Amino acid sequence: MAASDADRHPQNDDCRTLSLSAHVGFDSLPDQLIKKSIKQGFCFNILCVGETGIGKSALINSLFNSNFEDPPSTHFLPSVQLRTQTYEVQESNVLLKLTIVNTVGFGDQVNKGDSYQPIVDYIDAQFEAYLQEELKIIRSLFSYHDTRIHVCLYFISPTGRSLKTLDLLTMRSLHSKVNIIPIIGKADSISKTELQEFKSKIMSELVSNGIQIYQFPTDDETVSEINTITNGHLPFAVVGSTEKVNIGNKMVRARQYPWGIVKVENESHCDTVKLRKMLCTNMEDLREKTHAQHYELYRRCRLEEMGFRDIGPKTKPVSLQEAYEAKRHKFYLELQRKEEEIKQEFVQKVKEKAAVLKEAEQKVQTKFECLALMHQEEELKLKEKKEVLEDEIAEFIEKKATAELLQSQAPVSTPVVNLNRQGLQKNQDFQLELQCFDVRDEGIMNVREQSERESEEEEELEREIHLGNSRNSI
């Protein structure tokens, strides 16, 4: 342990070592840290990745000897969903805030190519939330609920052959972001011989594909031996159960089959107890590695994306303030350049629009002039028609006056006709008298000739009367 501490904190040549002549009391710092940690409590976040029905919930219940509420999942989800549940677990005087993140619907889709992407996005989102809390001016990291994933229990189906393509793709995407512990779910479904061969195949494939899994630390002498042995058991072959069976007047977690009973707590049956010991023994190491390795990698990449660098162009160290000012100046210049481009583009568009509007205005003006000329021509034609119509109206009024005058004169002319008729009658009488005298004198005119003559004279008179009436009506 001392050697490891010396490696972690190299001695400075300018620092002298002094011996104390009496007790001072700072040797109580570890006790103070323990009391503070116990008072504050601990948090631990577990991500369970595996196909639906492989025994994720049963294993979690078996690991913590509890029954966590986890509703059953369906196989018909269109995409992978992550279900997060947080519990407070207390053992003795130690309070642990335990968060279980379960992947619902993993591997159930027809197209499994992107099944791992929601998991990667969730892990990055937790890193981003912690980073944003760090970058705040007023931070509250002491009371901040850390949701970063500390360990990923990756469940492998007990096929006995090799890893699936989906398993390789998912672990390859996650191994640089989280501590992966591969485990074989429902390990009681294959024989021990097949199980050992399957473990060897899995480890060989992981190495050949460059996937790094979590190795329990061996630099601490107190746990070096047991961790070395445990690393040889990877991946763990686990069996979980939510039921208890009475064996020897004792209720134990087990799975009962017609051919026998598989005890969850029996290390000769499965590696569930080994997994529990390793998680509890190395829980702080998992937390520390998550913060010091995976989170730092994410933080460095994000800050580099923002333009921050520790070393300047001349390999000189650059402070955060200098990097911020340089980034701010670069951003300001880029903003000015874009603003100038936008202005030029705006001016160009205004000119183009003005030209279009001017052309449209010329077309409208030309059309207006044509319409005005047509209007003048139509106005002249209407004026000529108006004059002709006025002349016709005047002529019609004159004719109407003449007709009214003639109509008013018609009753006056009727007595004249009667007087003429009376004069004619007198004339006829006179002529008759003369004829009588002639007949009397001459004695040669007979009665028949006289009547014919009288009828002819009457017809002639009627014609004259009819002609007079026609003139009066006109």
C-alpha positions as semicolon CSV with decimal commas, in nm:
position;residue;x (nm);y (nm);z (nm)
1;M;0,000;0,000;0,000
2;A;0,285;0,236;0,086
3;A;0,453;0,157;-0,244
4;S;0,133;0,234;-0,434
5;D;0,092;0,563;-0,247
6;A;0,450;0,656;-0,332
7;D;0,380;0,582;-0,698
8;R;0,067;0,792;-0,696
9;H;0,227;1,085;-0,513
10;P;0,592;1,115;-0,622
11;Q;0,818;1,290;-0,380
12;N;0,929;1,644;-0,450
13;D;1,300;1,714;-0,411
14;D;1,226;2,055;-0,260
15;C;1,016;1,901;0,017
16;R;1,198;1,800;0,334
17;T;1,088;1,525;0,568
18;L;1,062;1,617;0,935
19;S;1,007;1,402;1,238
20;L;0,766;1,506;1,512
21;S;0,885;1,524;1,872
22;A;0,533;1,479;2,011
23;H;0,183;1,382;1,907
24;V;0,004;1,647;1,697
25;G;-0,325;1,483;1,610
26;F;-0,363;1,496;1,233
27;D;-0,353;1,116;1,227
28;S;-0,727;1,142;1,288
29;L;-0,783;1,268;0,930
30;P;-0,889;0,921;0,804
31;D;-1,140;0,895;1,084
32;Q;-1,271;1,239;0,998
33;L;-1,304;1,139;0,634
34;I;-1,488;0,821;0,730
35;K;-1,732;1,012;0,951
36;K;-1,791;1,269;0,680
37;S;-1,847;1,002;0,416
38;I;-2,087;0,810;0,639
39;K;-2,281;1,126;0,711
40;Q;-2,295;1,225;0,348
41;G;-2,376;0,876;0,224
42;F;-2,267;0,703;-0,095
43;C;-2,414;0,660;-0,439
44;F;-2,362;0,379;-0,683
45;N;-2,513;0,347;-1,029
46;I;-2,545;0,017;-1,214
47;L;-2,635;-0,023;-1,582
48;C;-2,781;-0,362;-1,681
49;V;-2,756;-0,436;-2,053
50;G;-2,903;-0,753;-2,194
51;E;-3,185;-0,904;-2,390
52;T;-3,534;-0,919;-2,248
53;G;-3,589;-1,222;-2,026
54;I;-3,222;-1,299;-1,962
55;G;-3,258;-1,248;-1,585
56;K;-3,140;-0,892;-1,518
57;S;-3,400;-0,810;-1,253
58;A;-3,363;-1,147;-1,081
59;L;-2,986;-1,103;-1,055
60;I;-3,015;-0,751;-0,906
61;N;-3,258;-0,885;-0,645
62;S;-3,019;-1,169;-0,565
63;L;-2,713;-0,942;-0,542
64;F;-2,867;-0,707;-0,287
65;N;-3,093;-0,963;-0,115
66;S;-3,397;-0,752;-0,181
67;N;-3,699;-0,734;-0,408
68;F;-3,684;-0,427;-0,626
69;E;-3,997;-0,323;-0,807
70;D;-3,941;-0,383;-1,176
71;P;-4,248;-0,426;-1,399
72;P;-4,224;-0,695;-1,668
73;S;-4,109;-0,588;-2,014
74;T;-4,252;-0,669;-2,353
75;H;-4,070;-0,795;-2,661
76;F;-4,251;-0,563;-2,903
77;L;-4,101;-0,222;-2,832
78;P;-4,001;-0,027;-3,146
79;S;-3,674;0,093;-2,990
80;V;-3,456;0,047;-2,683
81;Q;-3,572;0,237;-2,375
82;L;-3,381;0,296;-2,051
83;R;-3,572;0,262;-1,726
84;T;-3,412;0,430;-1,424
85;Q;-3,503;0,347;-1,065
86;T;-3,330;0,486;-0,755
87;Y;-3,344;0,323;-0,410
88;E;-3,193;0,397;-0,071
89;V;-3,035;0,089;0,083
90;Q;-2,891;0,093;0,435
91;E;-2,657;-0,161;0,588
92;S;-2,545;-0,096;0,948
93;N;-2,494;0,280;0,957
94;V;-2,393;0,315;0,588
95;L;-2,653;0,464;0,355
96;L;-2,622;0,379;-0,015
97;K;-2,826;0,553;-0,283
98;L;-2,849;0,281;-0,547
99;T;-2,961;0,356;-0,902
100;I;-3,051;0,070;-1,135
101;V;-3,073;0,150;-1,508
102;N;-3,233;-0,126;-1,709
103;T;-3,235;-0,150;-2,089
104;V;-3,587;-0,239;-2,194
105;G;-3,633;-0,395;-2,537
106;F;-3,262;-0,443;-2,605
107;G;-3,213;-0,685;-2,896
108;D;-3,586;-0,728;-2,966
109;Q;-3,595;-0,521;-3,285
110;V;-3,561;-0,664;-3,635
111;N;-3,290;-0,409;-3,716
112;K;-3,048;-0,437;-3,423
113;G;-2,776;-0,219;-3,575
114;D;-2,854;0,088;-3,366
115;S;-2,975;-0,084;-3,048
116;Y;-2,670;0,037;-2,856
117;Q;-2,707;0,405;-2,952
118;P;-2,967;0,496;-2,684
119;I;-2,734;0,347;-2,421
120;V;-2,438;0,553;-2,543
121;D;-2,653;0,866;-2,552
122;Y;-2,769;0,808;-2,195
123;I;-2,415;0,767;-2,062
124;D;-2,299;1,081;-2,245
125;A;-2,599;1,271;-2,113
126;Q;-2,500;1,191;-1,753
127;F;-2,141;1,302;-1,821
128;E;-2,269;1,623;-1,980
129;A;-2,494;1,699;-1,683
130;Y;-2,199;1,660;-1,442
131;L;-1,978;1,875;-1,667
132;Q;-2,236;2,152;-1,679
133;E;-2,257;2,143;-1,300
134;E;-1,878;2,178;-1,281
135;L;-1,874;2,473;-1,520
136;K;-2,128;2,671;-1,318
137;I;-2,010;2,979;-1,134
138;I;-2,195;2,872;-0,821
139;R;-2,150;2,496;-0,796
140;S;-2,311;2,249;-0,559
141;L;-2,116;1,932;-0,627
142;F;-2,130;1,837;-0,260
143;S;-2,509;1,793;-0,273
144;Y;-2,526;1,704;-0,643
145;H;-2,680;1,366;-0,717
146;D;-2,419;1,198;-0,932
147;T;-2,595;0,993;-1,201
148;R;-2,284;0,882;-1,391
149;I;-2,279;0,507;-1,455
150;H;-2,015;0,337;-1,239
151;V;-2,044;-0,017;-1,372
152;C;-2,213;-0,190;-1,662
153;L;-2,325;-0,549;-1,610
154;Y;-2,339;-0,684;-1,963
155;F;-2,552;-0,999;-1,985
156;I;-2,447;-1,256;-2,245
157;S;-2,691;-1,522;-2,364
158;P;-2,576;-1,877;-2,272
159;T;-2,555;-2,000;-2,631
160;G;-2,231;-2,192;-2,573
161;R;-2,096;-2,089;-2,915
162;S;-1,968;-1,731;-2,940
163;L;-2,062;-1,369;-2,889
164;K;-2,332;-1,218;-3,107
165;T;-2,254;-0,933;-3,341
166;L;-2,480;-0,707;-3,137
167;D;-2,279;-0,789;-2,822
168;L;-1,951;-0,701;-2,990
169;L;-2,085;-0,374;-3,135
170;T;-2,237;-0,268;-2,804
171;M;-1,933;-0,346;-2,588
172;R;-1,702;-0,183;-2,842
173;S;-1,910;0,135;-2,815
174;L;-1,925;0,129;-2,436
175;H;-1,582;0,012;-2,318
176;S;-1,432;0,364;-2,339
177;K;-1,725;0,519;-2,150
178;V;-1,803;0,278;-1,864
179;N;-1,658;-0,010;-1,665
180;I;-1,788;-0,328;-1,831
181;I;-1,819;-0,654;-1,639
182;P;-1,937;-0,931;-1,872
183;I;-2,160;-1,196;-1,717
184;I;-2,334;-1,502;-1,856
185;G;-2,702;-1,494;-1,766
186;K;-2,897;-1,809;-1,677
187;A;-2,573;-2,007;-1,656
188;D;-2,761;-2,310;-1,521
189;S;-2,892;-2,381;-1,872
190;I;-2,558;-2,526;-1,994
191;S;-2,320;-2,781;-1,843
192;K;-2,004;-2,687;-1,655
193;T;-1,779;-2,815;-1,933
194;E;-1,962;-2,612;-2,194
195;L;-1,958;-2,316;-1,959
196;Q;-1,579;-2,318;-1,923
197;E;-1,533;-2,346;-2,298
198;F;-1,781;-2,066;-2,352
199;K;-1,593;-1,841;-2,109
200;S;-1,267;-1,902;-2,294
201;K;-1,430;-1,819;-2,629
202;I;-1,577;-1,499;-2,490
203;M;-1,247;-1,374;-2,348
204;S;-1,068;-1,464;-2,673
205;E;-1,319;-1,273;-2,881
206;L;-1,303;-0,971;-2,654
207;V;-0,924;-0,956;-2,683
208;S;-0,927;-1,009;-3,061
209;N;-1,183;-0,728;-3,107
210;G;-0,992;-0,485;-2,883
211;I;-1,265;-0,459;-2,620
212;Q;-1,137;-0,368;-2,276
213;I;-1,340;-0,493;-1,982
214;Y;-1,301;-0,395;-1,619
215;Q;-1,015;-0,572;-1,443
216;F;-1,028;-0,577;-1,065
217;P;-0,724;-0,387;-0,929
218;T;-0,426;-0,588;-0,817
219;D;-0,200;-0,305;-0,698
220;D;-0,343;-0,315;-0,346
221;E;-0,172;-0,588;-0,147
222;T;-0,477;-0,649;0,071
223;V;-0,696;-0,750;-0,225
224;S;-0,432;-0,830;-0,485
225;E;-0,451;-1,206;-0,447
226;I;-0,827;-1,240;-0,442
227;N;-0,870;-0,994;-0,729
228;T;-0,617;-1,183;-0,942
229;I;-0,812;-1,503;-0,885
230;T;-1,142;-1,329;-0,957
231;N;-1,013;-1,186;-1,284
232;G;-0,956;-1,544;-1,394
233;H;-1,327;-1,620;-1,346
234;L;-1,439;-1,355;-1,592
235;P;-1,697;-1,355;-1,736
236;F;-1,905;-1,447;-1,434
237;A;-2,162;-1,723;-1,479
238;V;-2,456;-1,607;-1,270
239;V;-2,795;-1,737;-1,168
240;G;-3,060;-1,515;-1,013
241;S;-3,384;-1,599;-0,841
242;T;-3,668;-1,413;-0,675
243;E;-3,801;-1,722;-0,501
244;K;-3,680;-1,895;-0,186
245;V;-3,670;-2,270;-0,138
246;N;-3,668;-2,458;0,193
247;I;-3,347;-2,658;0,211
248;G;-3,251;-2,815;0,544
249;N;-3,502;-2,605;0,738
250;K;-3,353;-2,292;0,587
251;M;-3,504;-2,065;0,323
252;V;-3,246;-1,984;0,055
253;R;-3,264;-1,822;-0,285
254;A;-3,259;-2,099;-0,542
255;R;-3,408;-2,225;-0,866
256;Q;-3,586;-2,557;-0,841
257;Y;-3,591;-2,797;-1,136
258;P;-3,714;-3,155;-1,174
259;W;-3,353;-3,273;-1,180
260;G;-3,238;-3,070;-0,879
261;I;-3,195;-2,733;-0,713
262;V;-2,952;-2,458;-0,814
263;K;-2,856;-2,245;-0,513
264;V;-2,781;-1,882;-0,585
265;E;-2,556;-1,851;-0,279
266;N;-2,356;-2,166;-0,359
267;E;-2,029;-2,078;-0,533
268;S;-2,002;-2,427;-0,677
269;H;-2,330;-2,372;-0,861
270;C;-2,273;-2,020;-0,997
271;D;-2,059;-1,705;-0,962
272;T;-2,329;-1,480;-0,817
273;V;-2,157;-1,461;-0,477
274;K;-1,823;-1,382;-0,642
275;L;-1,983;-1,101;-0,837
276;R;-2,142;-0,958;-0,522
277;K;-1,811;-0,968;-0,331
278;M;-1,620;-0,804;-0,612
279;L;-1,878;-0,527;-0,654
280;C;-1,886;-0,447;-0,283
281;T;-1,509;-0,478;-0,234
282;N;-1,420;-0,265;-0,536
283;M;-1,712;-0,025;-0,533
284;E;-1,493;0,276;-0,456
285;D;-1,244;0,176;-0,724
286;L;-1,529;0,161;-0,979
287;R;-1,642;0,508;-0,873
288;E;-1,289;0,646;-0,887
289;K;-1,215;0,494;-1,226
290;T;-1,540;0,632;-1,363
291;H;-1,444;0,983;-1,253
292;A;-1,069;0,973;-1,321
293;Q;-1,074;0,784;-1,653
294;H;-1,406;0,775;-1,835
295;Y;-1,539;1,111;-1,724
296;E;-1,203;1,282;-1,776
297;L;-1,188;1,145;-2,129
298;Y;-1,532;1,282;-2,203
299;R;-1,449;1,615;-2,036
300;R;-1,127;1,653;-2,233
301;C;-1,301;1,580;-2,565
302;R;-1,580;1,825;-2,489
303;L;-1,341;2,105;-2,386
304;E;-1,132;2,044;-2,697
305;E;-1,448;2,073;-2,903
306;M;-1,508;2,408;-2,736
307;G;-1,158;2,516;-2,840
308;F;-0,974;2,493;-2,507
309;R;-0,615;2,366;-2,502
310;D;-0,356;2,319;-2,227
311;I;-0,067;2,387;-2,465
312;G;-0,042;2,681;-2,703
313;P;0,096;2,686;-3,058
314;K;0,455;2,719;-2,927
315;T;0,414;2,428;-2,683
316;K;0,371;2,675;-2,400
317;P;0,123;2,606;-2,123
318;V;-0,196;2,805;-2,163
319;S;-0,422;2,895;-1,875
320;L;-0,795;2,859;-1,893
321;Q;-0,835;3,238;-1,899
322;E;-0,596;3,272;-2,193
323;A;-0,769;2,992;-2,379
324;Y;-1,104;3,154;-2,310
325;E;-0,986;3,494;-2,433
326;A;-0,832;3,342;-2,746
327;K;-1,148;3,148;-2,815
328;R;-1,357;3,459;-2,750
329;H;-1,142;3,670;-2,987
330;K;-1,160;3,401;-3,254
331;F;-1,533;3,376;-3,213
332;Y;-1,567;3,756;-3,230
333;L;-1,369;3,770;-3,556
334;E;-1,573;3,486;-3,698
335;L;-1,889;3,666;-3,593
336;Q;-1,775;3,987;-3,762
337;R;-1,688;3,799;-4,079
338;K;-2,027;3,630;-4,087
339;E;-2,197;3,960;-4,012
340;E;-2,016;4,124;-4,303
341;E;-2,111;3,837;-4,532
342;I;-2,471;3,866;-4,423
343;K;-2,466;4,242;-4,486
344;Q;-2,320;4,198;-4,834
345;E;-2,568;3,927;-4,910
346;F;-2,849;4,149;-4,785
347;V;-2,732;4,444;-5,000
348;Q;-2,706;4,218;-5,305
349;K;-3,054;4,082;-5,246
350;V;-3,187;4,437;-5,201
351;K;-3,031;4,542;-5,532
352;E;-3,173;4,240;-5,710
353;K;-3,514;4,306;-5,559
354;A;-3,495;4,675;-5,654
355;A;-3,410;4,582;-6,013
356;V;-3,701;4,341;-6,025
357;L;-3,935;4,603;-5,881
358;K;-3,809;4,868;-6,126
359;E;-3,867;4,636;-6,418
360;A;-4,213;4,557;-6,289
361;E;-4,278;4,931;-6,247
362;Q;-4,178;4,996;-6,608
363;K;-4,411;4,723;-6,725
364;V;-4,694;4,869;-6,519
365;Q;-4,620;5,221;-6,654
366;T;-4,621;5,096;-7,014
367;K;-4,946;4,915;-6,957
368;F;-5,092;5,225;-6,795
369;E;-4,999;5,442;-7,095
370;C;-5,153;5,192;-7,335
371;L;-5,471;5,183;-7,128
372;A;-5,478;5,568;-7,110
373;L;-5,448;5,593;-7,492
374;M;-5,722;5,338;-7,537
375;H;-5,933;5,532;-7,288
376;Q;-5,887;5,855;-7,487
377;E;-5,987;5,683;-7,811
378;E;-6,292;5,533;-7,649
379;E;-6,379;5,873;-7,501
380;L;-6,367;6,038;-7,847
381;K;-6,584;5,767;-7,996
382;L;-6,834;5,803;-7,716
383;K;-6,836;6,182;-7,766
384;E;-6,914;6,144;-8,139
385;K;-7,189;5,894;-8,061
386;K;-7,325;6,134;-7,800
387;E;-7,346;6,420;-8,057
388;V;-7,523;6,199;-8,310
389;L;-7,763;6,082;-8,043
390;E;-7,837;6,440;-7,934
391;D;-7,913;6,535;-8,298
392;E;-8,147;6,240;-8,330
393;I;-8,314;6,336;-8,001
394;A;-8,365;6,696;-8,126
395;E;-8,506;6,578;-8,457
396;F;-8,735;6,334;-8,274
397;I;-8,858;6,613;-8,044
398;E;-8,929;6,834;-8,346
399;K;-9,123;6,560;-8,521
400;K;-9,309;6,489;-8,202
401;A;-9,408;6,856;-8,170
402;T;-9,528;6,863;-8,531
403;A;-9,730;6,547;-8,481
404;E;-9,884;6,684;-8,162
405;L;-9,972;7,007;-8,349
406;L;-10,139;6,818;-8,634
407;Q;-10,327;6,603;-8,386
408;S;-10,452;6,911;-8,204
409;Q;-10,579;7,059;-8,538
410;A;-10,775;6,749;-8,645
411;P;-11,114;6,825;-8,462
412;V;-11,132;7,182;-8,612
413;S;-11,118;7,055;-8,973
414;T;-11,426;6,827;-8,931
415;P;-11,693;7,107;-8,949
416;V;-11,529;7,236;-9,270
417;V;-11,586;6,897;-9,425
418;N;-11,946;6,909;-9,312
419;L;-11,988;7,259;-9,456
420;N;-11,834;7,144;-9,780
421;R;-12,067;6,851;-9,776
422;Q;-12,364;7,079;-9,721
423;G;-12,247;7,303;-10,005
424;L;-12,214;7,002;-10,225
425;Q;-12,559;6,888;-10,127
426;K;-12,702;7,228;-10,213
427;N;-12,513;7,220;-10,537
428;Q;-12,661;6,878;-10,614
429;D;-13,006;6,999;-10,534
430;F;-12,952;7,298;-10,753
431;Q;-12,823;7,076;-11,032
432;L;-13,124;6,848;-10,989
433;E;-13,348;7,136;-11,015
434;L;-13,168;7,245;-11,329
435;Q;-13,201;6,895;-11,468
436;C;-13,568;6,896;-11,392
437;F;-13,599;7,217;-11,579
438;D;-13,394;7,069;-11,865
439;V;-13,610;6,754;-11,874
440;R;-13,913;6,958;-11,857
441;D;-13,785;7,181;-12,135
442;E;-13,627;6,924;-12,356
443;G;-13,833;6,612;-12,251
444;I;-13,568;6,383;-12,386
445;M;-13,396;6,254;-12,054
446;N;-13,539;5,944;-11,905
447;V;-13,548;5,848;-11,542
448;R;-13,283;5,570;-11,567
449;E;-13,008;5,798;-11,695
450;Q;-13,088;6,052;-11,429
451;S;-13,051;5,787;-11,151
452;E;-12,722;5,661;-11,292
453;R;-12,592;6,011;-11,302
454;E;-12,700;6,070;-10,946
455;S;-12,524;5,752;-10,826
456;E;-12,203;5,852;-10,999
457;E;-12,220;6,192;-10,843
458;E;-12,274;6,040;-10,497
459;E;-11,970;5,809;-10,537
460;E;-11,756;6,103;-10,642
461;L;-11,873;6,294;-10,339
462;E;-11,789;6,006;-10,106
463;R;-11,439;5,987;-10,252
464;E;-11,385;6,355;-10,188
465;I;-11,509;6,320;-9,828
466;H;-11,282;6,023;-9,766
467;L;-10,985;6,215;-9,908
468;G;-11,061;6,509;-9,677
469;N;-11,077;6,287;-9,371
470;S;-10,738;6,131;-9,458
471;R;-10,575;6,472;-9,481
472;N;-10,724;6,576;-9,148
473;S;-10,589;6,263;-8,973
474;I;-10,238;6,334;-9,107
